[in-house]
Each structure stands twice: as structure tokens, then as C-alpha cells.
Amino acid sequence: MTTSIRDASVSLQNILTQRLGADPDVLASLPPGATLTVSIRSPDEMLNTPEQGISLWLYKVTRDEHLNNCPPRRVSNARHRPPPLPLRLHYLLTPVLELDTGLSAPEFEHTVLGKALQLFAEEPVLRGAALVGALRSEVSQITVRLETLTTEEITRIWDALESNYKLSVSYEVTVIPVDVRSEIVSGPPVAILANEYGTAYAEGPA
């Protein structure tokens, strides 16, 4: 499941495109004849394209500590495989509209953010046909949660982008397992013996 991060991004990209791309309020806030694009580029990268819509930028990946202690999986009598690496994905969702369109950027931003917030409030869990790639067959669901950032965290994100702040929200997506390829080889059992003096020692293969 090494493609799980990509598949999660595409799953989110698809549902935003399907739901918001056909929304009459969103379309009314776009230039005439334009369509809504949901891009996984950063906001500034998207501004350098003709695309109008939403930047869904993955800005941080963290380990899910709550699921990090799962036991290894047995693949044979002598081999175990470490459990998939549980991850939390953090996305910055930013409306992007070219300034030379003559339309109201604040109106567009407010409309798009309101629709996105409504979508994931009503459907915080994606499963089945809403997932793509390996996620559909190997992960039962992913959860999308609005994430509250402090002013300091927001500042760090936009400083890293070397860009001026834009109206945006952060979402945390869980759980995206990434398979660990290595296997643990189990050795033969070790016998614990005692000599005539009662001293215990281990006996294993030479």
C-alpha cells in the first residue's frame, strides 16, 4: 500500500470535484464558462496556472500514535511482517481565484469554503466507491476531520510557502496505512537449562 497517500489525495480531490464542481452557487462565483478545478498543488503553484478552484495541498504527514502499537502480522510459521504504518495526513484547503477575472475573490472564497465545510461535516467518512486505488480494497474507510490550527501554526505554514496568507482551512485525514516491506524471521526456540549448580543458561543453535 505504498500508494495510499496518493490514493487518499485523489479520493478527496474526486469528491470535492464531483460535489462542488456541479454546485450552482460555486459555478456562479466563477468566471463565465469556467469550471472548478481541485488541484493538489500548493496555492501559489495553482495561481501560476489557468486553473480556478481549490488547492488541496498536503503540507504535513504524521504517525498515528494511537494505532502505532499494533502487533506484527504472521505471514508464515517462521515469519512475521510489521503492521502497516498508520498515518495522519494534514491538508490545507484554499480557494484560488485569479485576481484579474474581475470577480469578487472574497465572495468566491466564502462560497467555496462554506460548501467544502458542509460537505465534510455531512460526510466525514469516505468508504467504498468514494475511495480509489488500493484504499478501496484494503482500507474500509478514511475519516476527514476539520483541524483547528493556532495562529502560530497558520503562520508557519504560510511562511514555509513564502506567500501571503490566504483564507483557508486545514483537514486531518486518518487512517492511511503504508505497508512495511521488511519481515521478521523467527529463530528456533531457545531452551533454558540449569546445570548441577542451579545456574540457568540458554541453549540455542551453534
PDB file of C-alpha atoms in Angstrom:
ATOM      1  CA  MET A   1       0.000   0.000   0.000  1.00  0.00           C
ATOM      2  CA  THR A   2       2.828   2.381  -0.820  1.00  0.00           C
ATOM      3  CA  THR A   3       0.361   4.384  -2.937  1.00  0.00           C
ATOM      4  CA  SER A   4      -2.009   5.033  -0.026  1.00  0.00           C
ATOM      5  CA  ILE A   5      -1.028   8.697   0.400  1.00  0.00           C
ATOM      6  CA  ARG A   6      -1.573   9.378  -3.290  1.00  0.00           C
ATOM      7  CA  ASP A   7      -4.846   7.428  -3.279  1.00  0.00           C
ATOM      8  CA  ALA A   8      -6.111   9.413  -0.285  1.00  0.00           C
ATOM      9  CA  SER A   9      -5.340  12.703  -2.041  1.00  0.00           C
ATOM     10  CA  VAL A  10      -7.102  11.590  -5.221  1.00  0.00           C
ATOM     11  CA  SER A  11     -10.126  10.347  -3.241  1.00  0.00           C
ATOM     12  CA  LEU A  12     -10.523  13.773  -1.617  1.00  0.00           C
ATOM     13  CA  GLN A  13      -9.874  15.512  -4.920  1.00  0.00           C
ATOM     14  CA  ASN A  14     -12.587  13.458  -6.629  1.00  0.00           C
ATOM     15  CA  ILE A  15     -15.340  14.031  -4.075  1.00  0.00           C
ATOM     16  CA  LEU A  16     -14.662  17.779  -3.968  1.00  0.00           C
ATOM     17  CA  THR A  17     -14.736  17.946  -7.768  1.00  0.00           C
ATOM     18  CA  GLN A  18     -17.943  15.910  -8.033  1.00  0.00           C
ATOM     19  CA  ARG A  19     -19.885  17.760  -5.348  1.00  0.00           C
ATOM     20  CA  LEU A  20     -18.634  21.325  -5.622  1.00  0.00           C
ATOM     21  CA  GLY A  21     -17.951  21.277  -9.364  1.00  0.00           C
ATOM     22  CA  ALA A  22     -21.673  20.925 -10.076  1.00  0.00           C
ATOM     23  CA  ASP A  23     -22.897  23.230  -7.318  1.00  0.00           C
ATOM     24  CA  PRO A  24     -24.796  26.218  -8.795  1.00  0.00           C
ATOM     25  CA  ASP A  25     -23.588  28.634  -6.107  1.00  0.00           C
ATOM     26  CA  VAL A  26     -19.954  27.707  -6.755  1.00  0.00           C
ATOM     27  CA  LEU A  27     -20.364  27.932 -10.528  1.00  0.00           C
ATOM     28  CA  ALA A  28     -21.997  31.363 -10.179  1.00  0.00           C
ATOM     29  CA  SER A  29     -18.909  32.642  -8.356  1.00  0.00           C
ATOM     30  CA  LEU A  30     -16.549  31.506 -11.162  1.00  0.00           C
ATOM     31  CA  PRO A  31     -15.784  33.372 -14.408  1.00  0.00           C
ATOM     32  CA  PRO A  32     -18.390  32.707 -17.153  1.00  0.00           C
ATOM     33  CA  GLY A  33     -17.803  29.308 -18.757  1.00  0.00           C
ATOM     34  CA  ALA A  34     -15.128  28.320 -16.225  1.00  0.00           C
ATOM     35  CA  THR A  35     -15.147  25.027 -14.365  1.00  0.00           C
ATOM     36  CA  LEU A  36     -13.997  24.355 -10.829  1.00  0.00           C
ATOM     37  CA  THR A  37     -10.590  22.672 -10.600  1.00  0.00           C
ATOM     38  CA  VAL A  38      -9.460  20.848  -7.470  1.00  0.00           C
ATOM     39  CA  SER A  39      -5.666  20.689  -7.569  1.00  0.00           C
ATOM     40  CA  ILE A  40      -3.196  19.013  -5.223  1.00  0.00           C
ATOM     41  CA  ARG A  41      -0.693  21.803  -5.961  1.00  0.00           C
ATOM     42  CA  SER A  42       0.087  24.429  -3.343  1.00  0.00           C
ATOM     43  CA  PRO A  43      -1.964  27.664  -3.572  1.00  0.00           C
ATOM     44  CA  ASP A  44       0.889  29.624  -5.178  1.00  0.00           C
ATOM     45  CA  GLU A  45       1.633  26.852  -7.681  1.00  0.00           C
ATOM     46  CA  MET A  46      -2.028  26.818  -8.658  1.00  0.00           C
ATOM     47  CA  LEU A  47      -2.044  30.600  -9.118  1.00  0.00           C
ATOM     48  CA  ASN A  48       0.610  30.158 -11.815  1.00  0.00           C
ATOM     49  CA  THR A  49      -1.812  28.083 -13.906  1.00  0.00           C
ATOM     50  CA  PRO A  50      -5.078  28.996 -15.669  1.00  0.00           C
ATOM     51  CA  GLU A  51      -6.974  26.902 -13.101  1.00  0.00           C
ATOM     52  CA  GLN A  52      -9.634  28.386 -10.824  1.00  0.00           C
ATOM     53  CA  GLY A  53     -10.899  26.484  -7.829  1.00  0.00           C
ATOM     54  CA  ILE A  54      -9.415  24.725  -4.814  1.00  0.00           C
ATOM     55  CA  SER A  55      -5.864  23.956  -3.770  1.00  0.00           C
ATOM     56  CA  LEU A  56      -5.856  20.736  -1.722  1.00  0.00           C
ATOM     57  CA  TRP A  57      -2.261  20.805  -0.543  1.00  0.00           C
ATOM     58  CA  LEU A  58      -0.768  18.065   1.637  1.00  0.00           C
ATOM     59  CA  TYR A  59       1.505  20.027   3.968  1.00  0.00           C
ATOM     60  CA  LYS A  60       2.244  17.525   6.736  1.00  0.00           C
ATOM     61  CA  VAL A  61       2.328  13.761   7.332  1.00  0.00           C
ATOM     62  CA  THR A  62       2.419  12.406  10.892  1.00  0.00           C
ATOM     63  CA  ARG A  63       2.373   8.988  12.515  1.00  0.00           C
ATOM     64  CA  ASP A  64      -0.878   7.960  14.197  1.00  0.00           C
ATOM     65  CA  GLU A  65       0.383   7.228  17.704  1.00  0.00           C
ATOM     66  CA  HIS A  66      -2.928   5.667  18.761  1.00  0.00           C
ATOM     67  CA  LEU A  67      -2.512   2.831  16.249  1.00  0.00           C
ATOM     68  CA  ASN A  68       1.256   2.547  16.348  1.00  0.00           C
ATOM     69  CA  ASN A  69       1.404  -0.419  18.733  1.00  0.00           C
ATOM     70  CA  CYS A  70      -0.436  -2.985  16.626  1.00  0.00           C
ATOM     71  CA  PRO A  71       1.243  -6.433  16.730  1.00  0.00           C
ATOM     72  CA  PRO A  72       3.157  -7.868  13.735  1.00  0.00           C
ATOM     73  CA  ARG A  73       1.175  -9.977  11.257  1.00  0.00           C
ATOM     74  CA  ARG A  74       2.126 -13.634  10.791  1.00  0.00           C
ATOM     75  CA  VAL A  75       2.886 -14.454   7.130  1.00  0.00           C
ATOM     76  CA  SER A  76       4.211 -17.979   7.782  1.00  0.00           C
ATOM     77  CA  ASN A  77       5.217 -20.148  10.717  1.00  0.00           C
ATOM     78  CA  ALA A  78       8.660 -18.550  10.844  1.00  0.00           C
ATOM     79  CA  ARG A  79       7.973 -15.060   9.507  1.00  0.00           C
ATOM     80  CA  HIS A  80       6.124 -12.025  10.741  1.00  0.00           C
ATOM     81  CA  ARG A  81       5.573  -8.736   8.949  1.00  0.00           C
ATOM     82  CA  PRO A  82       5.408  -5.440  10.846  1.00  0.00           C
ATOM     83  CA  PRO A  83       1.917  -3.912  10.799  1.00  0.00           C
ATOM     84  CA  PRO A  84       1.165  -1.160   8.260  1.00  0.00           C
ATOM     85  CA  LEU A  85       2.429   2.261   9.286  1.00  0.00           C
ATOM     86  CA  PRO A  86      -0.628   4.282  10.401  1.00  0.00           C
ATOM     87  CA  LEU A  87      -0.531   7.886   9.219  1.00  0.00           C
ATOM     88  CA  ARG A  88      -2.428  11.107   9.620  1.00  0.00           C
ATOM     89  CA  LEU A  89      -2.448  13.374   6.578  1.00  0.00           C
ATOM     90  CA  HIS A  90      -2.861  17.123   7.007  1.00  0.00           C
ATOM     91  CA  TYR A  91      -4.267  19.107   4.071  1.00  0.00           C
ATOM     92  CA  LEU A  92      -4.614  22.835   3.563  1.00  0.00           C
ATOM     93  CA  LEU A  93      -7.780  23.594   1.587  1.00  0.00           C
ATOM     94  CA  THR A  94      -7.536  27.009  -0.063  1.00  0.00           C
ATOM     95  CA  PRO A  95      -9.867  28.655  -2.616  1.00  0.00           C
ATOM     96  CA  VAL A  96      -7.834  30.042  -5.525  1.00  0.00           C
ATOM     97  CA  LEU A  97      -9.167  32.660  -7.953  1.00  0.00           C
ATOM     98  CA  GLU A  98      -7.089  34.748 -10.362  1.00  0.00           C
ATOM     99  CA  LEU A  99      -7.278  38.405  -9.404  1.00  0.00           C
ATOM    100  CA  ASP A 100      -7.708  39.616 -12.994  1.00  0.00           C
ATOM    101  CA  THR A 101     -11.046  37.836 -13.503  1.00  0.00           C
ATOM    102  CA  GLY A 102     -12.987  40.881 -12.348  1.00  0.00           C
ATOM    103  CA  LEU A 103     -14.955  38.736  -9.910  1.00  0.00           C
ATOM    104  CA  SER A 104     -15.091  39.076  -6.145  1.00  0.00           C
ATOM    105  CA  ALA A 105     -12.356  36.911  -4.649  1.00  0.00           C
ATOM    106  CA  PRO A 106     -13.813  37.141  -1.108  1.00  0.00           C
ATOM    107  CA  GLU A 107     -17.249  36.054  -2.353  1.00  0.00           C
ATOM    108  CA  PHE A 108     -15.687  33.091  -4.160  1.00  0.00           C
ATOM    109  CA  GLU A 109     -13.567  32.137  -1.138  1.00  0.00           C
ATOM    110  CA  HIS A 110     -16.521  32.289   1.248  1.00  0.00           C
ATOM    111  CA  THR A 111     -18.742  30.267  -1.078  1.00  0.00           C
ATOM    112  CA  VAL A 112     -16.189  27.528  -1.712  1.00  0.00           C
ATOM    113  CA  LEU A 113     -15.117  27.215   1.919  1.00  0.00           C
ATOM    114  CA  GLY A 114     -18.733  27.106   3.077  1.00  0.00           C
ATOM    115  CA  LYS A 115     -19.558  24.327   0.611  1.00  0.00           C
ATOM    116  CA  ALA A 116     -16.435  22.322   1.497  1.00  0.00           C
ATOM    117  CA  LEU A 117     -17.130  22.638   5.218  1.00  0.00           C
ATOM    118  CA  GLN A 118     -20.708  21.499   4.653  1.00  0.00           C
ATOM    119  CA  LEU A 119     -19.596  18.534   2.532  1.00  0.00           C
ATOM    120  CA  PHE A 120     -17.178  17.082   5.067  1.00  0.00           C
ATOM    121  CA  ALA A 121     -19.465  17.883   8.012  1.00  0.00           C
ATOM    122  CA  GLU A 122     -22.201  15.812   6.364  1.00  0.00           C
ATOM    123  CA  GLU A 123     -19.836  13.124   5.039  1.00  0.00           C
ATOM    124  CA  PRO A 124     -16.810  12.892   7.355  1.00  0.00           C
ATOM    125  CA  VAL A 125     -16.197   9.248   6.444  1.00  0.00           C
ATOM    126  CA  LEU A 126     -15.280   8.097   2.925  1.00  0.00           C
ATOM    127  CA  ARG A 127     -15.666   4.425   2.051  1.00  0.00           C
ATOM    128  CA  GLY A 128     -16.430   2.080  -0.840  1.00  0.00           C
ATOM    129  CA  ALA A 129     -16.742   3.790  -4.214  1.00  0.00           C
ATOM    130  CA  ALA A 130     -15.564   7.097  -2.721  1.00  0.00           C
ATOM    131  CA  LEU A 131     -12.070   5.606  -2.340  1.00  0.00           C
ATOM    132  CA  VAL A 132      -9.662   4.948  -5.203  1.00  0.00           C
ATOM    133  CA  GLY A 133      -6.805   2.541  -5.849  1.00  0.00           C
ATOM    134  CA  ALA A 134      -5.641   0.223  -3.099  1.00  0.00           C
ATOM    135  CA  LEU A 135      -7.661   2.105  -0.489  1.00  0.00           C
ATOM    136  CA  ARG A 136     -10.902   0.727  -1.907  1.00  0.00           C
ATOM    137  CA  SER A 137      -9.893  -2.902  -1.428  1.00  0.00           C
ATOM    138  CA  GLU A 138      -7.532  -2.747   1.544  1.00  0.00           C
ATOM    139  CA  VAL A 139      -8.901   0.036   3.775  1.00  0.00           C
ATOM    140  CA  SER A 140     -12.500   0.036   4.971  1.00  0.00           C
ATOM    141  CA  GLN A 141     -12.742   3.807   5.336  1.00  0.00           C
ATOM    142  CA  ILE A 142     -10.904   7.076   5.870  1.00  0.00           C
ATOM    143  CA  THR A 143     -12.038   9.855   8.172  1.00  0.00           C
ATOM    144  CA  VAL A 144     -11.899  13.563   7.328  1.00  0.00           C
ATOM    145  CA  ARG A 145     -11.806  15.934  10.297  1.00  0.00           C
ATOM    146  CA  LEU A 146     -11.675  19.723  10.395  1.00  0.00           C
ATOM    147  CA  GLU A 147      -8.488  20.671  12.209  1.00  0.00           C
ATOM    148  CA  THR A 148      -8.191  23.786  14.365  1.00  0.00           C
ATOM    149  CA  LEU A 149      -4.813  25.466  13.941  1.00  0.00           C
ATOM    150  CA  THR A 150      -3.290  28.051  16.239  1.00  0.00           C
ATOM    151  CA  THR A 151      -2.178  31.402  14.858  1.00  0.00           C
ATOM    152  CA  GLU A 152       1.431  30.247  15.199  1.00  0.00           C
ATOM    153  CA  GLU A 153       0.765  27.058  13.208  1.00  0.00           C
ATOM    154  CA  ILE A 154      -1.006  29.000  10.458  1.00  0.00           C
ATOM    155  CA  THR A 155       1.875  31.472  10.301  1.00  0.00           C
ATOM    156  CA  ARG A 156       4.444  28.670   9.994  1.00  0.00           C
ATOM    157  CA  ILE A 157       2.558  27.087   7.093  1.00  0.00           C
ATOM    158  CA  TRP A 158       2.366  30.287   5.079  1.00  0.00           C
ATOM    159  CA  ASP A 159       5.950  31.222   5.948  1.00  0.00           C
ATOM    160  CA  ALA A 160       7.032  27.841   4.561  1.00  0.00           C
ATOM    161  CA  LEU A 161       5.138  28.659   1.370  1.00  0.00           C
ATOM    162  CA  GLU A 162       6.849  32.076   1.264  1.00  0.00           C
ATOM    163  CA  SER A 163       3.449  33.515   0.457  1.00  0.00           C
ATOM    164  CA  ASN A 164       0.942  35.959   1.881  1.00  0.00           C
ATOM    165  CA  TYR A 165      -1.840  34.422   3.945  1.00  0.00           C
ATOM    166  CA  LYS A 166      -4.959  33.304   2.077  1.00  0.00           C
ATOM    167  CA  LEU A 167      -8.266  32.269   3.582  1.00  0.00           C
ATOM    168  CA  SER A 168      -8.056  28.516   4.132  1.00  0.00           C
ATOM    169  CA  VAL A 169      -8.930  25.611   6.422  1.00  0.00           C
ATOM    170  CA  SER A 170      -6.991  22.532   7.486  1.00  0.00           C
ATOM    171  CA  TYR A 171      -8.254  18.951   7.401  1.00  0.00           C
ATOM    172  CA  GLU A 172      -6.756  15.888   9.051  1.00  0.00           C
ATOM    173  CA  VAL A 173      -7.328  12.567   7.289  1.00  0.00           C
ATOM    174  CA  THR A 174      -6.971   9.240   9.099  1.00  0.00           C
ATOM    175  CA  VAL A 175      -6.055   6.371   8.922  1.00  0.00           C
ATOM    176  CA  ILE A 176      -3.872   5.699   5.901  1.00  0.00           C
ATOM    177  CA  PRO A 177      -1.719   2.579   6.397  1.00  0.00           C
ATOM    178  CA  VAL A 178       1.519   2.218   4.446  1.00  0.00           C
ATOM    179  CA  ASP A 179       2.846  -1.343   4.247  1.00  0.00           C
ATOM    180  CA  VAL A 180       6.270  -2.091   5.703  1.00  0.00           C
ATOM    181  CA  ARG A 181       8.148  -4.437   3.357  1.00  0.00           C
ATOM    182  CA  SER A 182      10.610  -5.961   5.820  1.00  0.00           C
ATOM    183  CA  GLU A 183       9.845  -9.240   7.549  1.00  0.00           C
ATOM    184  CA  ILE A 184      10.895 -10.518  10.943  1.00  0.00           C
ATOM    185  CA  VAL A 185      12.383 -14.019  10.826  1.00  0.00           C
ATOM    186  CA  SER A 186      11.584 -16.086  13.881  1.00  0.00           C
ATOM    187  CA  GLY A 187      14.509 -18.154  15.171  1.00  0.00           C
ATOM    188  CA  PRO A 188      14.227 -21.617  16.700  1.00  0.00           C
ATOM    189  CA  PRO A 189      13.079 -21.784  20.295  1.00  0.00           C
ATOM    190  CA  VAL A 190      15.743 -21.237  22.937  1.00  0.00           C
ATOM    191  CA  ALA A 191      15.948 -23.810  25.732  1.00  0.00           C
ATOM    192  CA  ILE A 192      16.627 -22.637  29.255  1.00  0.00           C
ATOM    193  CA  LEU A 193      18.682 -25.280  31.098  1.00  0.00           C
ATOM    194  CA  ALA A 194      20.109 -25.496  34.585  1.00  0.00           C
ATOM    195  CA  ASN A 195      23.447 -27.076  35.466  1.00  0.00           C
ATOM    196  CA  GLU A 196      24.236 -29.024  38.597  1.00  0.00           C
ATOM    197  CA  TYR A 197      24.880 -25.794  40.469  1.00  0.00           C
ATOM    198  CA  GLY A 198      21.423 -24.426  39.621  1.00  0.00           C
ATOM    199  CA  THR A 199      22.787 -21.816  37.217  1.00  0.00           C
ATOM    200  CA  ALA A 200      20.451 -21.213  34.264  1.00  0.00           C
ATOM    201  CA  TYR A 201      21.800 -20.698  30.788  1.00  0.00           C
ATOM    202  CA  ALA A 202      20.344 -20.544  27.261  1.00  0.00           C
ATOM    203  CA  GLU A 203      20.945 -23.235  24.728  1.00  0.00           C
ATOM    204  CA  GLY A 204      20.375 -22.422  21.079  1.00  0.00           C
ATOM    205  CA  PRO A 205      21.810 -23.310  17.695  1.00  0.00           C
ATOM    206  CA  ALA A 206      25.558 -23.061  17.316  1.00  0.00           C
TER     207      ALA A 206
END
